[in-house]
mmCIF file of C-alpha atoms in Angstrom:
data_model
loop_
_atom_site.group_PDB
_atom_site.id
_atom_site.type_symbol
_atom_site.label_atom_id
_atom_site.label_comp_id
_atom_site.label_asym_id
_atom_site.label_seq_id
_atom_site.Cartn_x
_atom_site.Cartn_y
_atom_site.Cartn_z
ATOM 1 C CA MET A 390 45.210 16.173 127.842
ATOM 2 C CA LYS A 391 47.296 18.392 129.723
ATOM 3 C CA LYS A 392 44.914 21.276 129.195
ATOM 4 C CA PHE A 393 41.899 19.126 130.074
ATOM 5 C CA PHE A 394 43.819 18.089 133.415
ATOM 6 C CA GLY A 395 44.398 21.650 134.186
ATOM 7 C CA LEU A 396 40.761 22.707 133.713
ATOM 8 C CA PHE A 397 39.384 19.902 135.873
ATOM 9 C CA LEU A 398 41.916 19.960 138.659
ATOM 10 C CA PRO A 399 40.051 22.836 140.526
ATOM 11 C CA PHE A 400 36.891 20.716 140.339
ATOM 12 C CA ILE A 401 38.636 17.675 141.728
ATOM 13 C CA PHE A 402 39.800 19.646 144.750
ATOM 14 C CA LEU A 403 36.299 21.093 145.258
ATOM 15 C CA PHE A 404 34.800 17.654 144.937
ATOM 16 C CA THR A 405 37.364 16.360 147.532
ATOM 17 C CA GLY A 406 36.954 19.108 149.895
ATOM 18 C CA ALA A 407 33.057 18.779 149.845
ATOM 19 C CA PHE A 408 33.320 15.244 150.371
ATOM 20 C CA ALA A 409 35.777 15.620 153.399
ATOM 21 C CA GLN A 410 33.233 18.185 154.951
ATOM 22 C CA GLY A 411 30.437 15.837 154.275
ATOM 23 C CA SER A 412 32.507 12.872 156.150
ATOM 24 C CA VAL A 413 33.386 15.179 158.878
ATOM 25 C CA THR A 414 29.807 16.175 159.651
ATOM 26 C CA ASP A 415 28.455 12.757 159.177
ATOM 27 C CA LEU A 416 31.041 11.199 161.606
ATOM 28 C CA ILE A 417 30.287 13.812 164.132
ATOM 29 C CA ASN A 418 26.632 13.194 164.038
ATOM 30 C CA GLU A 419 27.255 9.454 164.408
ATOM 31 C CA GLY A 420 29.391 10.152 167.440
ATOM 32 C CA ILE A 421 26.823 12.292 169.035
ATOM 33 C CA LYS A 422 24.495 9.443 168.744
ATOM 34 C CA LEU A 423 26.797 7.045 170.301
ATOM 35 C CA HIS A 424 27.492 9.645 173.182
ATOM 36 C CA ASP A 425 23.928 10.157 173.822
ATOM 37 C CA LYS A 426 23.547 6.405 174.354
ATOM 38 C CA GLY A 427 26.203 6.599 176.987
ATOM 39 C CA GLU A 428 28.963 4.908 174.574
ATOM 40 C CA TYR A 429 31.603 7.614 175.247
ATOM 41 C CA ALA A 430 34.646 5.676 174.175
ATOM 42 C CA ASP A 431 33.008 4.785 170.871
ATOM 43 C CA ALA A 432 31.833 8.387 170.212
ATOM 44 C CA ILE A 433 35.463 9.362 170.705
ATOM 45 C CA ASP A 434 36.847 6.845 168.340
ATOM 46 C CA VAL A 435 34.281 8.156 165.541
ATOM 47 C CA TYR A 436 34.938 11.722 166.419
ATOM 48 C CA LYS A 437 38.865 11.113 165.883
ATOM 49 C CA LYS A 438 38.085 9.609 162.518
ATOM 50 C CA ALA A 439 36.576 13.066 161.636
ATOM 51 C CA LEU A 440 39.716 14.599 162.688
ATOM 52 C CA VAL A 441 41.533 12.606 159.979
ATOM 53 C CA PHE A 442 39.676 14.640 157.250
ATOM 54 C CA ASN A 443 39.842 17.881 159.269
ATOM 55 C CA LYS A 444 42.163 18.081 162.483
ATOM 56 C CA ARG A 445 41.111 21.711 163.160
ATOM 57 C CA SER A 446 37.395 20.886 163.158
ATOM 58 C CA ALA A 447 36.153 22.837 166.421
ATOM 59 C CA HIS A 448 33.011 20.755 166.383
ATOM 60 C CA ALA A 449 34.802 17.377 166.447
ATOM 61 C CA ASN A 450 37.559 18.467 169.157
ATOM 62 C CA TYR A 451 34.768 19.997 171.348
ATOM 63 C CA GLU A 452 32.796 16.705 171.111
ATOM 64 C CA ILE A 453 35.820 14.826 171.971
ATOM 65 C CA SER A 454 36.297 17.001 175.053
ATOM 66 C CA SER A 455 32.604 16.480 176.165
ATOM 67 C CA SER A 456 32.982 12.736 175.892
ATOM 68 C CA TYR A 457 36.191 12.536 177.719
ATOM 69 C CA PHE A 458 34.513 14.730 180.258
ATOM 70 C CA ALA A 459 31.580 12.107 180.566
ATOM 71 C CA LEU A 460 34.226 9.302 181.063
ATOM 72 C CA LYS A 461 35.839 11.319 183.805
ATOM 73 C CA GLU A 462 39.095 11.498 181.925
ATOM 74 C CA TYR A 463 39.558 15.102 182.866
ATOM 75 C CA GLU A 464 43.030 15.663 181.473
ATOM 76 C CA ASN A 465 42.103 14.623 178.186
ATOM 77 C CA ALA A 466 38.866 16.797 178.231
ATOM 78 C CA LEU A 467 41.011 19.631 179.156
ATOM 79 C CA LYS A 468 43.435 19.009 176.429
ATOM 80 C CA TYR A 469 40.731 18.967 173.647
ATOM 81 C CA ALA A 470 38.854 21.951 175.139
ATOM 82 C CA ASP A 471 42.200 23.842 174.970
ATOM 83 C CA ILE A 472 42.561 22.766 171.121
ATOM 84 C CA VAL A 473 39.013 24.129 170.406
ATOM 85 C CA ILE A 474 39.950 27.591 172.290
ATOM 86 C CA ALA A 475 43.300 27.917 170.261
ATOM 87 C CA ILE A 476 41.431 27.349 166.996
ATOM 88 C CA ASN A 477 39.426 30.443 167.805
ATOM 89 C CA SER A 478 36.292 29.378 165.879
ATOM 90 C CA ASP A 479 32.936 27.736 166.693
ATOM 91 C CA TYR A 480 32.192 26.054 170.118
ATOM 92 C CA MET A 481 34.743 28.377 171.715
ATOM 93 C CA ASP A 482 32.462 29.574 174.494
ATOM 94 C CA GLN A 483 31.243 25.840 175.023
ATOM 95 C CA ALA A 484 34.922 24.815 175.303
ATOM 96 C CA TYR A 485 35.452 27.370 177.965
ATOM 97 C CA ILE A 486 32.605 26.152 180.029
ATOM 98 C CA LEU A 487 34.126 22.706 179.576
ATOM 99 C CA LYS A 488 37.413 23.787 180.771
ATOM 100 C CA GLY A 489 36.175 25.631 183.633
ATOM 101 C CA SER A 490 34.025 22.605 184.621
ATOM 102 C CA VAL A 491 37.152 20.440 184.509
ATOM 103 C CA GLN A 492 39.182 22.610 186.424
ATOM 104 C CA ASP A 493 36.514 22.889 189.147
ATOM 105 C CA VAL A 494 36.274 18.978 189.266
ATOM 106 C CA LEU A 495 39.935 18.770 189.596
ATOM 107 C CA GLY A 496 39.875 21.008 192.738
ATOM 108 C CA LYS A 497 40.950 24.053 190.983
ATOM 109 C CA PRO A 498 38.001 26.395 191.507
ATOM 110 C CA LEU A 499 40.105 29.571 191.380
ATOM 111 C CA GLU A 500 41.385 28.621 188.092
ATOM 112 C CA ALA A 501 37.985 27.883 186.781
ATOM 113 C CA ILE A 502 36.863 31.438 187.837
ATOM 114 C CA LYS A 503 39.826 32.892 185.851
ATOM 115 C CA THR A 504 38.544 30.818 182.923
ATOM 116 C CA TYR A 505 35.012 31.972 183.009
ATOM 117 C CA LYS A 506 35.839 35.543 183.529
ATOM 118 C CA LYS A 507 38.260 35.296 180.562
ATOM 119 C CA ALA A 508 35.471 33.674 178.438
ATOM 120 C CA LEU A 509 32.984 36.404 179.500
ATOM 121 C CA GLN A 510 35.287 38.992 178.088
ATOM 122 C CA LYS A 511 34.634 37.516 174.672
ATOM 123 C CA TYR A 512 31.302 36.126 175.409
ATOM 124 C CA PRO A 513 29.508 38.758 177.593
ATOM 125 C CA ASN A 514 26.005 37.548 176.521
ATOM 126 C CA ASN A 515 26.443 33.858 177.403
ATOM 127 C CA HIS A 516 24.144 33.127 180.324
ATOM 128 C CA LEU A 517 25.817 29.607 180.958
ATOM 129 C CA LEU A 518 29.205 31.165 181.466
ATOM 130 C CA TYR A 519 27.656 33.472 184.207
ATOM 131 C CA TYR A 520 25.830 30.470 185.623
ATOM 132 C CA ASN A 521 28.921 28.524 185.946
ATOM 133 C CA LEU A 522 30.768 31.239 187.357
ATOM 134 C CA ALA A 523 28.111 31.547 189.878
ATOM 135 C CA LEU A 524 28.093 27.915 190.762
ATOM 136 C CA THR A 525 31.900 27.758 191.463
ATOM 137 C CA SER A 526 31.541 31.084 193.507
ATOM 138 C CA PHE A 527 28.595 29.516 195.464
ATOM 139 C CA ASN A 528 30.764 26.433 196.322
ATOM 140 C CA LEU A 529 33.592 28.807 197.396
ATOM 141 C CA LYS A 530 30.891 30.419 199.722
ATOM 142 C CA GLN A 531 31.399 33.794 197.685
ATOM 143 C CA TYR A 532 27.649 34.399 197.855
ATOM 144 C CA LYS A 533 27.771 37.956 196.813
ATOM 145 C CA ASP A 534 29.861 37.042 193.539
ATOM 146 C CA ALA A 535 27.318 34.315 193.000
ATOM 147 C CA GLU A 536 24.266 36.458 193.274
ATOM 148 C CA ASN A 537 25.954 39.106 190.983
ATOM 149 C CA ALA A 538 26.603 36.455 188.259
ATOM 150 C CA LEU A 539 23.128 34.968 188.571
ATOM 151 C CA GLN A 540 21.747 38.211 188.232
ATOM 152 C CA ARG A 541 23.582 38.845 185.115
ATOM 153 C CA ALA A 542 22.539 35.209 183.748
ATOM 154 C CA LEU A 543 18.945 35.949 184.467
ATOM 155 C CA LYS A 544 18.867 39.347 182.721
ATOM 156 C CA ILE A 545 20.055 37.489 179.564
ATOM 157 C CA ASP A 546 17.829 34.444 179.754
ATOM 158 C CA PRO A 547 15.100 34.732 182.376
ATOM 159 C CA SER A 548 13.944 31.141 181.512
ATOM 160 C CA HIS A 549 17.004 29.514 182.714
ATOM 161 C CA ALA A 550 15.634 27.412 185.640
ATOM 162 C CA SER A 551 18.935 26.462 187.164
ATOM 163 C CA SER A 552 19.861 30.150 187.573
ATOM 164 C CA HIS A 553 16.847 30.797 189.589
ATOM 165 C CA PHE A 554 17.347 27.555 191.652
ATOM 166 C CA LEU A 555 20.888 28.356 192.452
ATOM 167 C CA LEU A 556 20.038 32.032 193.331
ATOM 168 C CA ALA A 557 17.418 30.774 195.831
ATOM 169 C CA LEU A 558 19.803 28.405 197.395
ATOM 170 C CA SER A 559 22.414 31.115 197.597
ATOM 171 C CA MET A 560 19.884 33.607 199.325
ATOM 172 C CA LEU A 561 18.443 30.979 201.844
ATOM 173 C CA THR A 562 21.985 29.975 202.708
ATOM 174 C CA GLN A 563 22.476 33.429 203.769
ATOM 175 C CA GLU A 564 19.022 33.651 205.574
ATOM 176 C CA LYS A 565 17.673 36.153 202.859
ATOM 177 C CA ARG A 566 14.246 34.391 203.200
ATOM 178 C CA ALA A 567 12.039 36.679 200.978
ATOM 179 C CA LYS A 568 14.540 36.824 198.063
ATOM 180 C CA GLY A 569 15.031 32.975 198.262
ATOM 181 C CA ILE A 570 11.295 32.603 198.186
ATOM 182 C CA LEU A 571 10.873 34.676 195.215
ATOM 183 C CA ALA A 572 13.489 32.859 193.322
ATOM 184 C CA LEU A 573 12.024 29.498 194.350
ATOM 185 C CA TYR A 574 8.463 30.477 193.046
ATOM 186 C CA ASN A 575 10.159 31.311 189.656
ATOM 187 C CA PHE A 576 12.034 28.196 189.539
ATOM 188 C CA LEU A 577 8.892 25.989 190.206
ATOM 189 C CA LEU A 578 7.149 28.079 187.281
ATOM 190 C CA LEU A 579 9.689 26.938 184.933
ATOM 191 C CA GLU A 580 10.095 23.360 186.423
ATOM 192 C CA PRO A 581 6.879 22.311 187.907
ATOM 193 C CA LYS A 582 7.569 18.532 187.537
ATOM 194 C CA SER A 583 11.196 17.544 187.200
ATOM 195 C CA LYS A 584 13.667 15.659 189.330
ATOM 196 C CA ARG A 585 14.429 18.882 191.397
ATOM 197 C CA THR A 586 10.741 20.050 191.839
ATOM 198 C CA ALA A 587 9.794 17.749 195.010
ATOM 199 C CA SER A 588 12.968 19.248 197.077
ATOM 200 C CA ALA A 589 12.429 22.848 195.844
ATOM 201 C CA LEU A 590 8.512 22.754 196.591
ATOM 202 C CA LYS A 591 9.202 21.290 200.112
ATOM 203 C CA THR A 592 11.728 23.972 200.738
ATOM 204 C CA LEU A 593 9.345 26.854 199.580
ATOM 205 C CA GLU A 594 6.618 25.479 201.788
ATOM 206 C CA GLU A 595 9.128 25.129 204.788
ATOM 207 C CA GLU A 596 10.236 28.825 204.092
ATOM 208 C CA LEU A 597 6.734 30.094 204.149
ATOM 209 C CA ASP A 598 5.985 28.623 207.526
ATOM 210 C CA LYS A 599 9.328 29.361 209.044
ATOM 211 C CA GLY A 600 9.053 31.135 212.325
ATOM 212 C CA VAL A 601 5.517 30.120 212.996
ATOM 213 C CA LYS A 602 4.844 27.607 215.593
ATOM 214 C CA LYS A 603 1.252 26.579 217.033
ATOM 215 C CA ASP A 604 1.687 26.218 220.855
ATOM 216 C CA GLY A 605 -1.878 25.164 221.688
ATOM 217 C CA GLU A 606 -5.354 25.083 220.643
ATOM 218 C CA LYS A 607 -5.505 28.944 220.167
ATOM 219 C CA SER A 608 -1.994 30.018 220.602
ATOM 220 C CA VAL A 609 0.531 30.681 217.778
ATOM 221 C CA THR A 610 4.034 32.079 218.243
ATOM 222 C CA ILE A 611 5.611 34.174 215.340
ATOM 223 C CA THR A 612 9.307 34.416 215.446
ATOM 224 C CA SER A 613 10.803 37.692 213.961
ATOM 225 C CA PRO A 614 13.686 37.538 211.589
ATOM 226 C CA GLY A 615 16.888 37.575 213.494
ATOM 227 C CA LYS A 616 18.498 40.521 211.643
ATOM 228 C CA ASN A 617 18.601 44.152 211.773
ATOM 229 C CA LYS A 618 15.980 45.820 209.732
ATOM 230 C CA ASP A 619 18.397 48.169 208.291
ATOM 231 C CA ASP A 620 20.484 45.274 206.882
ATOM 232 C CA ASP A 621 17.925 43.874 204.588
ATOM 233 C CA GLU A 622 15.330 45.714 202.357
ATOM 234 C CA PHE A 623 13.020 42.839 202.659
ATOM 235 C CA TYR A 624 12.908 42.840 206.484
ATOM 236 C CA THR A 625 9.063 44.090 206.597
ATOM 237 C CA ALA A 626 8.180 41.358 203.990
ATOM 238 C CA GLU A 627 9.585 38.607 205.926
ATOM 239 C CA LEU A 628 7.768 40.082 209.039
ATOM 240 C CA MET A 629 4.516 39.955 206.925
ATOM 241 C CA LEU A 630 5.308 36.508 205.882
ATOM 242 C CA GLY A 631 5.099 35.239 209.542
ATOM 243 C CA LEU A 632 1.656 36.791 209.960
ATOM 244 C CA LEU A 633 0.352 35.469 206.495
ATOM 245 C CA SER A 634 1.497 31.894 207.378
ATOM 246 C CA SER A 635 0.022 32.143 211.068
ATOM 247 C CA SER A 636 -3.396 32.983 209.511
ATOM 248 C CA LYS A 637 -3.973 29.366 208.451
ATOM 249 C CA TYR A 638 -4.526 28.582 212.085
ATOM 250 C CA ASN A 639 -7.578 31.139 212.161
ATOM 251 C CA GLU A 640 -11.069 29.909 212.871
ATOM 252 C CA SER A 641 -12.112 31.012 209.485
ATOM 253 C CA ASN A 642 -9.722 28.901 207.800
ATOM 254 C CA LYS A 643 -9.941 25.687 209.441
ATOM 255 C CA ASN A 644 -12.014 23.971 206.692
ATOM 256 C CA LYS A 645 -9.578 24.966 203.795
ATOM 257 C CA THR A 646 -7.214 22.678 202.291
ATOM 258 C CA ALA A 647 -3.243 23.097 202.203
ATOM 259 C CA PRO A 648 -3.236 24.093 198.517
ATOM 260 C CA GLN A 649 -5.874 26.706 198.982
ATOM 261 C CA LEU A 650 -4.151 28.230 201.965
ATOM 262 C CA PHE A 651 -0.904 28.147 199.995
ATOM 263 C CA ALA A 652 -2.595 30.052 197.107
ATOM 264 C CA GLU A 653 -4.015 32.502 199.492
ATOM 265 C CA THR A 654 -0.639 33.261 201.288
ATOM 266 C CA THR A 655 1.202 33.505 197.791
ATOM 267 C CA ASN A 656 -1.457 36.031 196.639
ATOM 268 C CA SER A 657 -1.187 38.060 199.594
ATOM 269 C CA PHE A 658 2.746 37.994 199.668
ATOM 270 C CA PHE A 659 2.941 39.023 195.974
ATOM 271 C CA THR A 660 0.439 41.932 196.725
ATOM 272 C CA ILE A 661 2.050 43.123 199.598
ATOM 273 C CA LEU A 662 5.568 43.266 198.116
ATOM 274 C CA GLY A 663 3.765 45.134 194.959
ATOM 275 C CA GLU A 664 2.524 47.616 197.339
ATOM 276 C CA MET A 665 5.790 47.919 199.220
ATOM 277 C CA LYS A 666 7.794 48.675 196.011
ATOM 278 C CA LYS A 667 6.696 52.195 195.270
ATOM 279 C CA ASN A 668 9.962 53.926 194.262
ATOM 280 C CA LYS A 669 12.339 51.029 195.144
ATOM 281 C CA LYS A 670 14.664 49.947 192.319
ATOM 282 C CA GLY A 671 17.132 47.051 191.816
ATOM 283 C CA PHE A 672 17.111 43.529 190.603
ATOM 284 C CA TRP A 673 14.763 42.052 193.189
ATOM 285 C CA TRP A 674 12.008 44.721 192.782
ATOM 286 C CA ASP A 675 12.166 45.139 189.248
ATOM 287 C CA PHE A 676 12.786 41.629 188.183
ATOM 288 C CA TYR A 677 10.972 39.414 190.569
ATOM 289 C CA VAL A 678 8.484 41.719 192.588
ATOM 290 C CA ASP A 679 7.055 43.478 189.578
ATOM 291 C CA TYR A 680 6.525 40.235 187.644
ATOM 292 C CA PHE A 681 4.727 38.486 190.604
ATOM 293 C CA TYR A 682 2.730 41.734 191.483
ATOM 294 C CA LYS A 683 1.504 41.774 188.064
ATOM 295 C CA LEU A 684 0.334 38.071 188.384
ATOM 296 C CA ALA A 685 -1.533 38.797 191.516
ATOM 297 C CA VAL A 686 -3.205 41.830 190.218
ATOM 298 C CA ASN A 687 -4.401 39.967 187.048
ATOM 299 C CA LYS A 688 -5.905 37.278 189.512
ATOM 300 C CA HIS A 689 -3.529 34.385 188.437
ATOM 301 C CA ALA A 690 -2.210 33.405 191.851
ATOM 302 C CA GLU A 691 -4.491 30.584 192.230
ATOM 303 C CA ALA A 692 -3.767 28.913 188.858
ATOM 304 C CA PHE A 693 -0.206 29.794 189.324
ATOM 305 C CA CYS A 694 -0.017 27.895 192.791
ATOM 306 C CA TYR A 695 -1.742 24.880 191.463
ATOM 307 C CA TYR A 696 0.327 24.652 188.298
ATOM 308 C CA ILE A 697 3.739 24.722 190.323
ATOM 309 C CA ILE A 698 2.343 22.002 192.846
ATOM 310 C CA GLN A 699 1.322 19.762 190.017
ATOM 311 C CA SER A 700 3.907 17.217 191.022
ATOM 312 C CA LYS A 701 1.588 16.287 193.801
ATOM 313 C CA GLY A 702 -0.565 14.507 191.314
ATOM 314 C CA ASP A 703 -4.048 14.101 192.630
ATOM 315 C CA VAL A 704 -4.383 17.626 194.305
ATOM 316 C CA TYR A 705 -3.482 19.287 191.011
ATOM 317 C CA ASN A 706 -5.567 16.847 188.865
ATOM 318 C CA GLU A 707 -8.710 17.331 190.949
ATOM 319 C CA TRP A 708 -8.350 21.075 190.808
ATOM 320 C CA ILE A 709 -7.966 21.124 187.139
ATOM 321 C CA LYS A 710 -11.100 19.256 186.447
ATOM 322 C CA GLU A 711 -13.007 22.180 187.679
ATOM 323 C CA ASN A 712 -10.708 25.136 186.834
ATOM 324 C CA LEU A 713 -9.307 24.498 183.450
ATOM 325 C CA PRO A 714 -10.366 27.873 182.225
ATOM 326 C CA LYS A 715 -8.644 29.476 184.958
ATOM 327 C CA LEU A 716 -5.277 27.706 184.023
ATOM 328 C CA GLU A 717 -5.950 28.708 180.352
ATOM 329 C CA LEU A 718 -6.136 32.204 181.131
ATOM 330 C CA PHE A 719 -2.967 31.956 183.154
ATOM 331 C CA SER A 720 -1.199 30.218 180.404
ATOM 332 C CA GLU A 721 -2.358 33.158 178.114
ATOM 333 C CA TRP A 722 -1.100 35.690 180.222
ATOM 334 C CA TYR A 723 2.282 34.048 180.978
ATOM 335 C CA THR A 724 3.010 33.670 177.296
ATOM 336 C CA LYS A 725 2.413 37.423 176.912
ATOM 337 C CA GLN A 726 4.281 38.612 179.925
ATOM 338 C CA PRO A 727 8.065 38.109 179.704
ATOM 339 C CA HIS A 728 10.293 39.113 182.496
ATOM 340 C CA LYS A 729 11.653 42.596 181.981
ATOM 341 C CA PHE A 730 14.437 44.383 183.650
#
């Protein structure tokens, strides 16, 4: 009997280990379902049952931290995020993001920045770490640091809408109008119909019309950018924006709809920027200007503009009835034309 016991003992351990792992996974999945329903405290109870089987489960500890964060029990969230980091396994990068977020919420933004920078030494290709670093820097009014972090984030993942949105806010806060407009266009391309879309679209329309005022029946005043032309590589582009926006008051445009004028202004803006580029290099020229210039040259500006204003409902719906082929061609171009830097 002893020989048989010795023979089967390893199999018993293997079976027990497999059962425990299965239990941990099942319990975590159950907890995630509860968390997604907003039942955070119940989710934590389930996750802690998973820790009975494996207290070093990085996944379980991370999910506990996430649920505590949702409950606004920030000290507990920090405790479990640190456990995940100490385990030095899976979910470590996400734990760093949670830890930094907690520190930020607790009024310790400088500590949050240190956390993100430490994490980026280990995870230099995590765009969300760069985004969170940028968000904290933006809130501290460290706009240059925010811009640098967001550029890094977008080079890694050009489809991250929040990075475009925050970059736009950062630029507009500094009165860098042309750059802010470019980032807003890209945000709306990625999120044409979300909770943030209406405010972003309103801001874009206001920025395009900024500095243009109709004084009378035939009188239009254009205010030039209040900056030294040597301080901003897009100074000329901002001057052109005023001219483009004022053209909507021309006699030849009086019967055109607002969306039609928006599309024409956009097409001209993209084209002018592309022609201005020549030998200019850098993130803004290579990432945004190149992309939108190609869009205009390929005659997709109209479809692009109606696509990003689809949140307006009837305006978009009426256009698409007669212009579906244009939208389909734009969609085909868009899927084959990724951002490059």
